[in-house]
């Protein structure tokens, strides 16, 4: 390249100010490999160019030196001055600094200061020698072991290259600028390598293997830094992945590279290294990102484990992983907040979009009732993340930047998370609504032995109990998808005291309970014994009310009125049972028809006792095999039977026992004492046959 007739070495300045370069960088950011970094080919070409240029300049310098030596020899002068007269690096630096200060002196802006060629050449020679010492990679640059302070020296070369460009029309200035530019590029190659090697010193990441998310990946895991409960959500300096001295060095190198125009290279290295580290942290939690095909074919038990792992990983990324990367970027690029912000937002955007592939795959799996709770867990995880993501992309940064592609990416990310969450919510609603179809489809014609609680009742109530633990989430989901709620067109508009029209989930819950009650009424008719059908309804009704009372969320959704009405139904079943079972027995213990003209009709009395004995034994034989699982309900039934039947028997026996002759006649007709009846009543509803052994 020629400038004002002079040859000028092309210098490399990469920054985000160039729109074309910016677009290219954005594209490369989106396609960055997560494997180990490699020097780009164009860097090698420029390195070769710089080396050739320096070599040519050295040859020119040697030719000039030969001419000078010949000339000096002809005058009898010594071409090799004593070494002790050579100035040290500090002196050279001071003289160069004075020269550079003169270039920026406003009082001498119209003058072209005399350039100290020999001083500049000597300083550049020293810096070049120091940089080339690490060029072949045999020796690692350790700042503490430097023969000279290399980073400040590189900064001085950068300053020299920049300031001499103003006067590049002068051949001496052009030579200094070109030489400084070449050495600067060699220095940048060294800093690039050192920057990457320092980033690999994260002790929690295996940097010697490329990150892969294949399911056949070896389960080698890196260990994340432990964060105590008190520190959770609060990342301080001690939680960063590098010690403070490495962070300080990374910061110095980044500042130097960016000042030299190597912003793109610096950002690319940092981005690749930290993305590797971030993905490795996800692997350490056991998340291997199964394919969609794997998820679709996966049985529920392993799929449930995959969902739990995904939730753990997603929460870790939001609460610890992303804040750690943000804090690290802010420290490394502390003088360039726009760079650290862009890196962090790109990392969040790309990582979250990758993680969202998992819940999206859930839409393709077959819906089933057991998936509801894990779907709700995913929904709540995504819901919580929206607030965190909002904090990562503050609205203040969006004002006046509607055309900025980064802003649109951020808005797209927020809408994508909200969209996936909404679709998860829709799936959860569909699964819950499918409970109605399950109840309707349960039309088995075989009654449950002993009138026990039906398996459908246990399943539905336990399902609802766990579902109502997600009360707020399900209410939100049903409000959001109310217009598409299941079977809305088929449901009558039922009035209720809970104003459930404002709470679609509560209305849906009432609908499920009504369907369950209707199903149980239908199943009660399968029993031939009407008393047993009431025991069945009592058992199931009590089980339902106890489950509702045991869940504050369910009770609040159904309302006190609904619960009171259901308890009243159970009491009515109790009354109906007592009337149906014991009313005929009690007719045997009435006084009607026993007295004629003031005397007891003994044959009628004998028949009454015989009938009572026969009916009681039949009831005892049958109902001792019946089941009442709720202890309180069982006790209430027995107490009510004793209060009505045993008390009536006690009164009847006490009044008419004297009309039988003592001995065999009494034992034949009055088979049971009051204590016998009490004992036999206590044997009812145990679910096992019991034999009657009367007390002698």
XYZ file of C-alpha atoms in Angstrom:
696
model
C 0.000 0.000 0.000
C 1.357 3.422 -0.860
C 0.684 6.527 1.087
C 2.059 9.851 -0.154
C 4.479 7.925 -2.333
C 5.873 5.907 0.559
C 5.461 2.212 1.250
C 3.386 1.603 4.390
C 2.972 -1.817 6.028
C -0.751 -2.643 6.361
C -1.621 -2.640 10.026
C -4.400 -4.763 11.491
C -7.038 -2.948 13.495
C -10.099 -5.034 14.275
C -12.877 -3.336 16.176
C -16.628 -3.386 16.418
C -16.868 0.029 14.749
C -16.805 -1.511 11.280
C -20.318 -2.586 10.347
C -19.175 -5.200 7.816
C -16.675 -6.684 10.266
C -19.276 -6.552 13.005
C -21.720 -8.555 10.946
C -19.046 -11.123 10.152
C -18.164 -11.404 13.828
C -21.792 -11.858 14.766
C -22.089 -14.624 12.214
C -18.975 -16.328 13.515
C -20.261 -15.970 17.078
C -23.350 -17.853 16.107
C -21.343 -20.669 14.565
C -18.482 -20.899 17.027
C -17.185 -24.388 17.683
C -17.049 -25.555 21.261
C -13.838 -27.421 20.607
C -10.319 -26.268 21.357
C -9.355 -22.993 19.705
C -7.136 -22.900 16.610
C -5.263 -19.940 15.150
C -7.147 -18.701 12.094
C -5.364 -19.026 8.685
C -5.532 -15.291 8.024
C -3.566 -14.675 11.221
C -0.780 -16.958 10.002
C -0.658 -15.120 6.684
C -0.381 -11.770 8.405
C 2.238 -13.177 10.714
C 4.253 -14.365 7.714
C 3.805 -10.975 6.095
C 5.055 -9.227 9.211
C 8.048 -11.555 9.491
C 8.978 -11.014 5.827
C 8.660 -7.278 6.238
C 10.872 -7.295 9.334
C 13.354 -9.567 7.560
C 13.522 -7.178 4.594
C 14.004 -4.248 6.925
C 16.729 -6.131 8.788
C 18.501 -6.884 5.497
C 18.234 -3.241 4.510
C 19.589 -2.325 7.904
C 22.469 -4.782 7.522
C 23.300 -3.378 4.076
C 23.243 0.079 5.504
C 25.433 -1.033 8.362
C 27.954 -2.568 5.915
C 28.130 0.685 3.991
C 28.550 2.573 7.210
C 31.247 0.165 8.385
C 33.140 0.569 5.105
C 32.887 4.305 5.405
C 33.962 4.232 9.026
C 36.856 1.891 8.241
C 38.109 4.294 5.580
C 38.242 6.968 8.237
C 39.886 4.610 10.721
C 36.864 4.647 13.102
C 35.820 1.748 15.330
C 32.427 0.357 14.176
C 31.744 -1.443 17.495
C 31.508 1.022 20.362
C 32.110 -0.380 23.837
C 29.129 -2.331 25.279
C 29.232 -0.312 28.460
C 28.124 2.734 26.470
C 24.863 1.018 25.365
C 21.864 2.546 27.198
C 19.624 0.171 29.173
C 15.934 -0.441 28.393
C 14.707 2.018 31.005
C 16.819 4.775 29.472
C 15.637 3.898 25.976
C 12.023 3.915 27.174
C 12.451 7.288 28.804
C 13.956 8.824 25.668
C 11.215 7.345 23.461
C 8.554 8.617 25.873
C 10.045 12.101 25.667
C 9.970 11.898 21.882
C 6.349 10.717 21.870
C 5.420 13.536 24.246
C 6.915 16.030 21.838
C 4.694 14.683 19.072
C 1.611 15.537 21.080
C 2.853 18.957 22.247
C 0.261 21.477 20.975
C 2.862 24.260 20.886
C 4.888 22.279 18.325
C 1.952 21.029 16.273
C 3.224 22.695 13.109
C 6.730 21.273 13.421
C 7.970 17.781 12.569
C 10.241 16.843 15.483
C 13.526 15.158 14.753
C 13.070 11.420 15.179
C 15.702 9.629 17.307
C 16.159 6.746 14.896
C 18.885 4.920 16.781
C 17.024 5.074 20.098
C 13.789 3.827 18.545
C 15.587 1.053 16.653
C 17.356 -0.097 19.787
C 14.139 -0.122 21.791
C 12.330 -2.046 19.035
C 15.243 -4.489 18.840
C 14.961 -5.221 22.553
C 11.170 -5.710 22.391
C 11.410 -7.858 19.278
C 14.074 -10.048 20.843
C 11.949 -10.515 23.969
C 8.820 -11.407 21.953
C 10.659 -13.825 19.659
C 12.025 -15.626 22.691
C 8.540 -17.140 23.167
C 7.709 -17.472 19.469
C 8.411 -21.194 19.013
C 6.428 -22.143 22.125
C 9.338 -23.906 23.831
C 9.209 -21.412 26.653
C 6.041 -20.089 28.337
C 5.855 -16.379 28.919
C 5.786 -15.779 32.670
C 5.390 -12.132 33.462
C 7.274 -12.383 36.759
C 10.342 -13.772 34.956
C 10.468 -11.083 32.256
C 13.866 -9.544 31.501
C 11.883 -6.403 30.900
C 8.237 -5.406 31.603
C 6.819 -6.792 28.346
C 3.245 -5.501 28.520
C 4.276 -1.876 29.129
C 6.891 -2.294 26.397
C 4.231 -3.516 23.947
C 2.090 -0.564 24.978
C 4.967 1.762 24.181
C 5.401 0.110 20.743
C 1.667 0.600 20.129
C 1.929 4.256 21.084
C 4.935 4.661 18.815
C 3.126 3.026 15.887
C 0.081 5.247 16.361
C 1.873 8.563 16.831
C 4.400 8.153 14.011
C 1.579 7.536 11.540
C 0.788 11.272 11.651
C 4.095 12.016 9.950
C 4.406 8.925 7.730
C 5.190 11.133 4.721
C 8.632 11.405 6.233
C 10.705 8.321 5.318
C 12.231 8.073 8.797
C 8.790 8.213 10.420
C 7.425 5.692 7.893
C 10.283 3.310 8.715
C 9.622 3.621 12.472
C 5.879 3.156 11.961
C 6.328 0.050 9.782
C 8.852 -1.522 12.095
C 6.714 -0.834 15.173
C 3.625 -2.204 13.381
C 5.349 -5.482 12.528
C 6.637 -6.008 16.053
C 3.224 -5.049 17.388
C 1.618 -7.811 15.356
C 4.144 -10.386 16.600
C 3.351 -9.201 20.122
C -0.377 -9.610 19.527
C 0.118 -13.222 18.398
C 1.980 -13.879 21.641
C -0.734 -12.170 23.700
C -3.473 -14.137 21.914
C -1.823 -17.410 22.830
C -1.151 -16.349 26.399
C -4.713 -15.062 26.784
C -6.130 -18.418 25.720
C -3.730 -20.442 27.864
C -4.661 -18.382 30.911
C -8.348 -18.967 30.202
C -7.691 -22.702 30.126
C -6.438 -22.547 33.696
C -9.999 -22.820 35.028
C -9.474 -25.765 37.424
C -13.076 -26.881 37.024
C -12.919 -27.539 33.290
C -11.238 -30.303 31.310
C -9.722 -28.146 28.587
C -8.061 -30.979 26.680
C -11.186 -32.374 25.112
C -13.821 -30.852 22.910
C -17.230 -30.535 24.488
C -19.795 -32.931 23.044
C -23.422 -33.511 23.918
C -23.721 -36.992 22.458
C -25.372 -39.606 24.628
C -22.341 -41.863 24.267
C -20.071 -39.273 25.850
C -17.844 -40.664 28.577
C -19.244 -39.641 31.955
C -16.202 -37.653 32.977
C -17.351 -34.687 34.936
C -15.744 -31.486 36.070
C -16.459 -30.285 39.585
C -18.059 -26.920 40.067
C -16.906 -24.595 42.830
C -18.954 -25.168 45.945
C -21.225 -22.334 46.973
C -22.657 -22.430 50.463
C -26.293 -21.770 51.220
C -25.496 -18.313 52.530
C -23.714 -17.410 49.307
C -26.347 -18.827 46.967
C -27.405 -16.241 44.424
C -24.537 -14.009 45.508
C -21.332 -14.337 43.509
C -18.354 -12.599 45.021
C -14.743 -12.548 43.923
C -13.948 -15.837 45.649
C -16.519 -17.666 43.519
C -14.893 -16.708 40.219
C -13.136 -19.559 38.383
C -9.669 -17.968 38.459
C -7.476 -16.544 41.226
C -7.208 -12.778 41.371
C -3.695 -12.666 39.873
C -4.837 -14.507 36.712
C -7.892 -12.270 36.372
C -5.654 -9.214 36.666
C -3.369 -10.568 33.951
C -6.301 -11.411 31.678
C -7.535 -7.882 32.168
C -4.157 -6.378 31.237
C -3.831 -8.528 28.107
C -7.402 -7.755 27.014
C -6.855 -4.034 27.468
C -3.633 -4.155 25.436
C -5.130 -6.215 22.604
C -8.216 -4.020 22.344
C -6.069 -0.866 22.356
C -4.052 -2.343 19.494
C -7.181 -2.974 17.441
C -7.340 -6.722 18.080
C -10.789 -6.598 19.636
C -12.280 -9.330 17.448
C -9.469 -11.791 18.174
C -9.582 -11.096 21.907
C -13.360 -11.499 22.072
C -13.321 -14.654 19.974
C -10.747 -16.335 22.215
C -12.588 -15.342 25.387
C -15.921 -16.418 23.953
C -14.747 -19.871 22.875
C -12.920 -20.595 26.122
C -15.751 -19.522 28.385
C -18.410 -21.263 26.306
C -16.385 -24.435 26.644
C -16.275 -23.863 30.396
C -20.003 -23.146 30.604
C -20.963 -26.254 28.636
C -18.600 -28.295 30.780
C -20.404 -27.050 33.884
C -23.680 -28.356 32.448
C -22.087 -31.717 31.744
C -20.879 -31.841 35.329
C -24.513 -31.810 36.453
C -25.274 -34.881 34.352
C -27.052 -33.176 31.455
C -26.084 -34.769 28.143
C -28.820 -33.278 25.958
C -30.607 -36.351 24.547
C -31.952 -36.148 21.030
C -35.616 -35.619 20.287
C -35.903 -39.166 18.928
C -34.458 -40.512 22.176
C -36.961 -38.525 24.223
C -39.945 -39.583 22.123
C -39.070 -43.268 22.477
C -38.000 -43.067 26.114
C -40.000 -44.879 28.798
C -41.484 -42.710 31.531
C -39.086 -43.661 34.333
C -35.866 -42.609 32.545
C -37.674 -39.639 30.989
C -38.683 -38.461 34.448
C -35.019 -38.557 35.442
C -34.013 -36.571 32.343
C -36.608 -33.910 33.173
C -35.351 -33.618 36.751
C -31.780 -33.230 35.466
C -32.808 -30.586 32.928
C -34.587 -28.578 35.622
C -31.518 -28.753 37.868
C -29.243 -27.663 35.006
C -31.528 -24.829 33.906
C -31.817 -23.455 37.433
C -28.046 -23.739 37.888
C -27.458 -21.786 34.683
C -29.820 -19.005 35.767
C -28.772 -18.709 39.402
C -25.037 -19.453 39.237
C -23.662 -20.171 35.773
C -24.718 -16.983 33.966
C -24.019 -14.583 36.879
C -20.530 -16.100 37.214
C -19.796 -15.528 33.510
C -21.163 -11.992 33.728
C -18.966 -11.136 36.699
C -15.904 -12.652 35.019
C -16.478 -10.768 31.757
C -16.999 -7.512 33.653
C -13.675 -7.975 35.422
C -11.678 -9.001 32.350
C -13.185 -6.248 30.173
C -13.646 -3.727 32.969
C -12.723 -0.833 30.699
C -15.028 -2.011 27.903
C -18.499 -2.586 29.322
C -20.042 -2.832 25.864
C -17.775 -5.798 25.017
C -18.447 -7.663 28.271
C -22.173 -6.976 27.912
C -22.295 -8.240 24.326
C -20.332 -11.392 25.195
C -22.593 -12.128 28.167
C -25.819 -11.523 26.303
C -24.670 -13.702 23.395
C -23.769 -16.481 25.834
C -27.142 -16.267 27.566
C -29.074 -16.140 24.303
C -27.331 -19.095 22.650
C -27.219 -21.252 25.793
C -30.869 -20.678 26.672
C -31.984 -21.432 23.119
C -30.041 -24.708 23.247
C -31.573 -25.592 26.615
C -35.074 -24.832 25.322
C -34.748 -27.692 22.837
C -35.442 -30.092 25.697
C -38.884 -28.780 26.782
C -39.805 -28.339 23.132
C -39.153 -32.048 22.643
C -41.707 -32.742 25.392
C -44.455 -31.599 23.026
C -43.716 -34.567 20.788
C -43.972 -37.152 23.545
C -47.256 -38.896 24.245
C -49.372 -37.104 26.830
C -50.193 -39.139 29.924
C -51.517 -38.324 33.380
C -48.258 -39.007 35.215
C -46.454 -36.349 33.159
C -48.561 -33.508 34.554
C -46.410 -32.748 37.568
C -43.107 -32.752 35.681
C -44.694 -30.534 33.024
C -45.722 -28.132 35.773
C -42.178 -28.230 37.186
C -40.831 -27.269 33.748
C -43.450 -24.523 33.461
C -42.524 -23.030 36.835
C -38.810 -23.238 36.008
C -39.357 -21.319 32.767
C -41.624 -18.837 34.519
C -38.983 -18.088 37.148
C -36.314 -17.766 34.470
C -38.197 -14.984 32.682
C -37.578 -12.638 35.601
C -33.875 -13.553 35.665
C -33.523 -13.132 31.893
C -35.227 -9.753 32.199
C -32.491 -8.711 34.614
C -29.840 -9.908 32.145
C -31.331 -7.674 29.426
C -32.403 -4.483 31.232
C -34.970 -2.320 29.506
C -32.844 0.805 29.988
C -30.485 -0.524 27.328
C -33.297 -0.855 24.825
C -34.360 2.764 24.636
C -33.492 4.394 21.377
C -31.897 1.205 20.046
C -34.814 -0.327 18.173
C -32.662 -0.946 15.122
C -29.857 -2.670 17.041
C -29.838 -6.388 16.076
C -28.727 -7.305 19.615
C -31.886 -5.733 20.982
C -34.053 -7.784 18.627
C -32.154 -10.943 19.591
C -32.825 -10.223 23.256
C -36.499 -9.591 22.622
C -36.651 -12.787 20.565
C -35.136 -14.733 23.456
C -37.712 -13.424 25.906
C -40.564 -14.205 23.549
C -39.109 -17.660 22.821
C -38.977 -18.556 26.517
C -42.518 -17.243 26.986
C -43.692 -19.219 23.948
C -42.186 -22.492 25.164
C -43.630 -21.889 28.620
C -47.055 -21.250 27.123
C -46.916 -24.457 25.105
C -45.846 -26.419 28.174
C -48.811 -24.869 29.994
C -51.146 -25.880 27.199
C -49.867 -29.466 27.402
C -50.354 -29.477 31.176
C -53.917 -28.191 30.792
C -54.682 -30.884 28.235
C -53.295 -33.591 30.540
C -55.399 -32.340 33.459
C -58.514 -32.112 31.349
C -57.905 -35.672 30.222
C -58.718 -36.702 33.800
C -62.404 -36.146 32.971
C -62.186 -38.581 30.084
C -60.491 -41.133 32.329
C -63.340 -40.904 34.841
C -65.981 -41.239 32.142
C -64.164 -44.196 30.643
C -64.081 -46.094 33.970
C -67.334 -48.044 33.601
C -66.309 -51.394 35.050
C -69.269 -53.625 36.004
C -67.572 -55.432 38.874
C -68.279 -53.933 42.314
C -65.479 -53.459 44.828
C -65.682 -56.240 47.470
C -67.045 -55.156 50.852
C -68.049 -51.684 49.658
C -64.477 -50.414 50.113
C -63.052 -47.201 48.654
C -62.929 -47.594 44.876
C -59.460 -47.444 43.219
C -60.788 -44.693 40.937
C -61.595 -42.570 43.994
C -58.127 -43.059 45.453
C -56.466 -42.288 42.134
C -58.495 -39.162 41.393
C -58.242 -37.687 44.881
C -54.516 -38.300 45.217
C -54.015 -36.893 41.735
C -56.017 -33.778 42.621
C -54.212 -33.370 45.930
C -50.833 -33.258 44.200
C -52.193 -31.138 41.363
C -53.576 -28.572 43.799
C -50.119 -28.152 45.285
C -49.510 -26.328 41.977
C -52.649 -24.257 42.592
C -51.252 -20.878 41.551
C -49.548 -22.317 38.485
C -52.634 -24.206 37.295
C -54.826 -21.170 37.887
C -52.479 -19.133 35.705
C -52.417 -21.819 33.004
C -56.199 -22.203 32.912
C -56.716 -18.448 32.735
C -54.239 -18.187 29.869
C -55.844 -21.058 27.949
C -59.432 -20.581 29.145
C -60.845 -20.061 25.656
C -59.503 -23.417 24.554
C -60.393 -25.253 27.765
C -61.466 -28.849 27.361
C -65.062 -29.613 26.414
C -66.222 -26.055 27.194
C -68.996 -26.258 24.649
C -70.372 -29.431 26.203
C -70.439 -28.195 29.802
C -73.564 -26.593 31.218
C -73.202 -23.265 32.992
C -73.463 -24.446 36.575
C -73.884 -21.834 39.243
C -71.838 -22.100 42.392
C -71.029 -20.080 45.463
C -67.317 -19.832 44.690
C -67.672 -17.528 41.706
C -65.679 -20.061 39.712
C -66.423 -18.212 36.498
C -63.472 -16.018 37.479
C -61.311 -19.062 38.216
C -61.399 -21.548 35.330
C -59.222 -24.035 37.191
C -61.577 -24.098 40.196
C -64.499 -24.615 37.823
C -62.620 -27.455 36.162
C -61.920 -29.008 39.561
C -65.616 -28.876 40.507
C -66.451 -30.489 37.167
C -64.040 -33.342 37.899
C -65.531 -33.858 41.366
C -69.075 -33.875 39.985
C -68.058 -36.458 37.402
C -66.459 -38.601 40.104
C -69.579 -38.442 42.271
C -71.776 -39.392 39.335
C -69.479 -42.307 38.528
C -69.594 -43.510 42.147
C -73.401 -43.293 42.204
C -73.452 -45.479 39.125
C -71.051 -47.979 40.689
C -73.108 -48.143 43.905
C -75.985 -49.593 41.911
C -73.866 -52.640 41.099
C -74.466 -53.931 44.662
C -77.539 -56.119 45.134
C -77.671 -55.289 48.831
C -78.873 -51.711 49.214
C -77.231 -51.428 52.635
C -73.883 -52.326 51.105
C -74.350 -49.687 48.401
C -74.743 -47.080 51.154
C -71.587 -48.374 52.855
C -69.794 -48.001 49.507
C -71.033 -44.431 49.080
C -70.172 -43.660 52.691
C -66.634 -45.014 52.335
C -65.925 -43.102 49.154
C -67.643 -39.929 50.361
C -65.666 -39.920 53.599
C -62.406 -40.582 51.723
C -63.131 -37.637 49.419
C -63.977 -35.205 52.229
C -60.949 -36.233 54.277
C -58.639 -35.695 51.283
C -60.163 -32.289 50.656
C -59.887 -31.224 54.300
C -56.286 -32.428 54.326
C -55.352 -30.103 51.458
C -55.717 -26.379 52.044
C -55.326 -25.689 48.334
C -58.067 -28.132 47.301
C -60.366 -26.922 50.061
C -59.850 -23.298 49.002
C -60.558 -24.105 45.354
C -63.730 -26.115 45.997
C -64.928 -23.784 48.719
C -66.471 -24.385 52.137
C -69.977 -24.691 50.719
C -69.025 -27.551 48.421
C -67.198 -29.340 51.256
C -70.129 -28.915 53.673
C -72.536 -30.266 51.091
C -70.332 -33.293 50.522
C -70.141 -33.972 54.268
C -73.940 -33.711 54.442
C -74.177 -36.330 51.694
C -72.066 -38.706 53.777
C -74.384 -38.182 56.776
C -77.375 -38.933 54.579
C -75.741 -42.161 53.390
C -75.282 -43.074 57.057
C -78.934 -42.479 57.857
C -80.050 -44.423 54.815
C -77.817 -47.329 55.768
C -79.184 -47.407 59.297
C -82.749 -47.269 58.129
C -82.269 -49.906 55.436
C -80.311 -52.313 57.664
C -81.718 -52.034 61.165
C -85.328 -50.882 60.783
C -86.551 -54.463 60.275
C -84.540 -55.614 63.285
C -86.057 -52.910 65.450
C -89.608 -54.048 64.556
C -88.841 -57.255 66.480
C -88.203 -55.225 69.626
C -91.461 -53.268 69.623
C -94.201 -53.792 72.216
C -96.970 -53.673 69.614
C -99.052 -56.896 69.567
C -97.451 -58.455 72.629
C -100.047 -57.443 75.213
C -103.654 -58.643 75.010
C -105.973 -57.599 77.836
C -102.998 -56.852 80.028
C -101.230 -60.186 79.588
C -98.166 -61.067 77.449
C -98.777 -63.277 74.432
C -95.956 -65.735 75.011
C -95.985 -67.356 71.510
C -95.659 -63.893 69.942
C -92.882 -63.031 72.375
C -91.006 -66.212 71.497
C -91.355 -65.438 67.776
C -90.068 -61.916 68.324
C -86.872 -63.131 70.011
C -86.373 -65.826 67.361
C -86.785 -63.306 64.546
C -84.376 -60.857 66.197
C -81.774 -63.582 66.690
C -82.081 -64.741 63.098
C -81.907 -61.260 61.537
C -79.032 -60.090 63.735
C -76.998 -63.203 62.954
C -77.578 -62.722 59.234
C -76.539 -59.055 59.395
C -73.501 -59.903 61.497
C -72.421 -62.663 59.149
C -72.665 -60.385 56.109
C -71.486 -57.065 57.478
C -68.479 -58.374 59.366
C -67.008 -58.952 55.884
C -67.811 -55.427 54.768
C -65.044 -52.827 54.864
C -64.975 -49.401 56.468
C -61.364 -48.260 56.256
C -61.782 -44.900 57.952
C -61.508 -45.586 61.686
C -63.556 -42.585 62.656
C -66.376 -43.540 60.315
C -66.240 -47.144 61.555
C -66.498 -45.948 65.148
C -69.395 -43.637 64.312
C -71.286 -46.489 62.655
C -70.781 -48.855 65.578
C -71.721 -46.219 68.141
C -74.920 -45.389 66.250
C -75.858 -49.092 65.994
C -75.298 -49.613 69.701
C -77.249 -46.473 70.536
C -80.257 -47.631 68.569
C -80.214 -51.421 68.391
C -78.391 -52.466 71.568
C -80.308 -49.984 73.706
C -83.596 -51.182 72.241
C -82.574 -54.794 72.888
C -81.522 -53.944 76.458
C -84.938 -52.409 77.169
C -86.916 -55.170 75.461
C -84.964 -57.980 77.135
C -85.213 -56.387 80.571
C -88.977 -56.071 80.278
C -89.870 -59.509 78.910
C -87.053 -61.841 80.014
C -88.997 -62.754 83.179
C -91.735 -64.416 81.163
C -89.416 -67.316 80.300
C -88.636 -70.174 82.615
C -85.089 -70.219 83.837
C -82.787 -72.696 82.152
C -83.087 -74.163 78.680
C -86.120 -72.124 77.639
C -84.410 -68.863 78.388
C -81.245 -69.873 76.493
C -83.305 -71.046 73.521
C -85.011 -67.715 72.911
C -82.794 -65.150 74.633
C -79.518 -66.228 73.027
C -77.528 -63.029 73.584
C -76.777 -60.865 76.524
C -76.404 -57.098 76.060
C -72.651 -57.519 76.363
C -72.750 -60.161 73.595
C -74.475 -57.728 71.252
C -71.993 -54.970 72.020
C -69.118 -57.317 71.260
C -70.730 -58.516 68.023
C -71.419 -54.964 66.854
C -67.729 -54.178 67.350
C -66.928 -57.005 64.918
C -68.808 -55.346 62.060
C -66.976 -53.734 59.084
C -63.660 -55.454 59.731
C -63.553 -57.052 56.307
C -63.158 -60.620 57.656
C -65.818 -63.249 58.423
C -66.537 -63.579 62.149
C -68.324 -66.463 63.898
C -70.892 -65.815 66.595
C -69.947 -67.273 69.950
C -72.520 -66.364 72.533
C -71.583 -65.787 76.118
C -72.894 -68.398 78.542
